[in-house]
Amino acid sequence: MCGIIGYVGKQNAVPILLEGLARLEYRGYDSSGISVLNGKGNLHVIKKIGKLAELEKALSALHLRSKMGLGHTRWATHGQPSDLNAHPHTDCTGTLAVVHNGIIENFQELREELSEKGHRLVSQTDTEVIAHVLEEILKENSSVEKAFESLVKKLRGTYALGIMFKKDPQTLYAVRNGSPLVIGLGKRECFIASDVAPLLKRTRKVIYLKDHQWAMIRSDRCGVKNFSGQKIKSKVEHVSWRLEEAERGGFEKFMLKEIYEQPEILKNVWLGRMDLKKSDVRFGQEMLSSREARGIERLFIIGCGTAYYAGLCGKYILERYTGIPVEVDLASEFRYRTLKLSPGTAVLAVSQSGETADTLASIRRAKELGCRIISIVNVVGSTLTRESDAVIYTQAGPEISVASTKAYLTQLSAFYLLSVFWGRARGEMSLMEARHLLTELIKIPEKIQWVLDHQDPIKACARKYYSYRNWFYLGRGFNYPTALEGALKNKEVSYSHAEAYAAGEMKHGPIALIDRNFPVIAILSQGGVYEKMISNIKEIEARRGKIIAIANPNDKVVSKFVNDVIEVPETLEELSPLLNVIPLQLLAYYMALYRGCDIDRPRNLAKSVTVE
Ligand code: AGP
């Protein structure tokens, strides 16, 4: 996620903007920039790739003084990290500047329209399109207010915007649609920001803009309107958070914040890709073409840790819908295998960071063997993206907590989209089947929210079981990878020995371990393996194992054999991993909390394992 800061007041904006950007660094970024009006009233934009220090160095030589300005830290979604792609972005005349957090879904079509009208866009970003669309609208309509009403009609996607105009040196503008934006009300000075963290040193009086609202902000007042132009009486709130709480959005830990972000983040993966009307999925030019999709005879999926488990789930998904034979391997193993691969073999690497040493080593090996490399990655511009033939970005925003949650969910989501893209291209997936899957997929965010809103049984289980040291996590089919991922969360953040098994394997040895001190998490959502799972848990129950079931609401059968039930809403069996993993993330989080573990920075672990 990008960070926005804006200032209008009596002081020099430059140091205030830099201080605000420093408070936004925790969000993760790859470049930064500011726009101010210099002494002659001209708009000045300075932006640099890399850390804030690079921006400060560039500014130190300019001695700019301005009573208004915008600042931005960029976490790339469209276009590699670079000076040019950093924000703010301006129009052709250089008389307006825009900073943006979010994703403009229709930026490619707007870009083409603008180029036909002679606009010269210099970056690869979706944000620069906003500046030129606004410029075009203002040619027909000098009223900024009317221009905003037209602008928001043209943009599709999510956006929080900060905008300033050379011709209006007293006024900042803020627009919100799907990405957070807050207005800070100081003494003869006002601010805009992506969250309250950069404001707390200056003011605790804030207005939280709501979706479909825009604001005109001056040093001593601000006016809010909705997208239909009606005036809104906004509530001024007082922020009581300490700074470190503000950085976590009021959550106790980044891991919990990132778990809660998942309903919204999941939608980002679909923006600009899912075409419900055509019951199809389209990827940008970076993706394999339909023709190439038909040419894939065999697919290897590789990854490490959580990314490997996402790949394992991806195997079930792709085999279900595309007819492609899929093999999954740990990246740390794949690289040592003796493989004879046909030209029709593709390798798909999954990685949040795009910097994992074992994953990079494996795709380099695969390239030597003549394979095409596709990757599912979160960090734009990471090494893996630069060494892949095609990339699907998961758009999860920076994942700060070492324990991966939202990255995993968006990796799964990418596989669902890919299965429709390839399944339709290869004639393996009918229009009806694609429509059914996509229609159910878009209901998932509200179902995840349901789980987040019904946590009491999860917290109760965490409280009841957090002292246990050994666990089994059991699943079958689509939810065997879910069991693996749930067990890894427990291991990582609460340091318990949690082992995941394909439930059918228990009778081949592991069941010897079961006794009353060995709780078992069993994934029992409705689907083709439900009956088999029931018979597996009966074997556990017969040996006095303690069973916690992840099941659909009001399942009377399950409740007969288990000690505790954690409910998740029903969905297609194929989509159930997206829901079943949520309580496992929360269970691991709360047990770690009760055990007093360092949840965001677990012992011995790093966020990105760049060593082999
Ligand atoms: C997941 O919670 C862990 N942090 C770890 O397993 C991680 O998934 C693994 O190191 C792979 O990292 P990557 O996705 O950045 O390649």
XYZ file of C-alpha atoms in Angstrom, residues 309 312-313 316 408 412 416 473-486 500-503 521-529 533 550 568 571-582 584:
50
model
C 1.474 -24.681 0.385
C 0.031 -27.316 -3.455
C -3.499 -25.905 -3.316
C -5.695 -29.121 -6.944
C -1.161 -16.714 1.108
C -4.650 -18.838 -3.778
C -8.356 -19.419 -9.083
C -3.800 -30.673 11.532
C -5.817 -32.943 9.231
C -7.302 -32.215 5.835
C -8.060 -33.922 2.524
C -8.086 -32.855 -1.081
C -8.289 -29.072 -1.513
C -7.866 -28.700 2.247
C -4.799 -30.816 2.754
C -2.689 -27.722 1.880
C -4.919 -25.737 4.254
C -3.941 -28.119 7.056
C -0.262 -27.670 6.169
C -0.562 -23.877 6.187
C -2.512 -23.872 9.463
C -0.196 -31.517 9.209
C -1.228 -34.779 7.600
C -3.431 -35.895 4.785
C -6.176 -37.332 6.968
C -7.576 -29.788 14.096
C -9.779 -31.424 11.473
C -11.027 -29.533 8.425
C -14.571 -30.767 7.934
C -16.259 -28.338 5.588
C -18.843 -29.851 3.237
C -17.542 -31.498 0.077
C -16.583 -34.748 -1.579
C -14.220 -35.827 1.201
C -13.054 -37.055 7.132
C -13.432 -26.454 11.254
C -17.003 -21.115 8.603
C -18.941 -22.281 -0.238
C -17.845 -24.494 -3.134
C -15.475 -27.231 -1.998
C -12.924 -25.860 -4.465
C -13.099 -22.409 -2.806
C -13.210 -23.631 0.797
C -9.440 -23.214 1.362
C -9.988 -19.430 1.199
C -12.320 -19.662 4.211
C -10.922 -22.588 6.190
C -7.505 -20.964 6.572
C -8.908 -17.863 8.316
C -6.386 -21.323 11.553
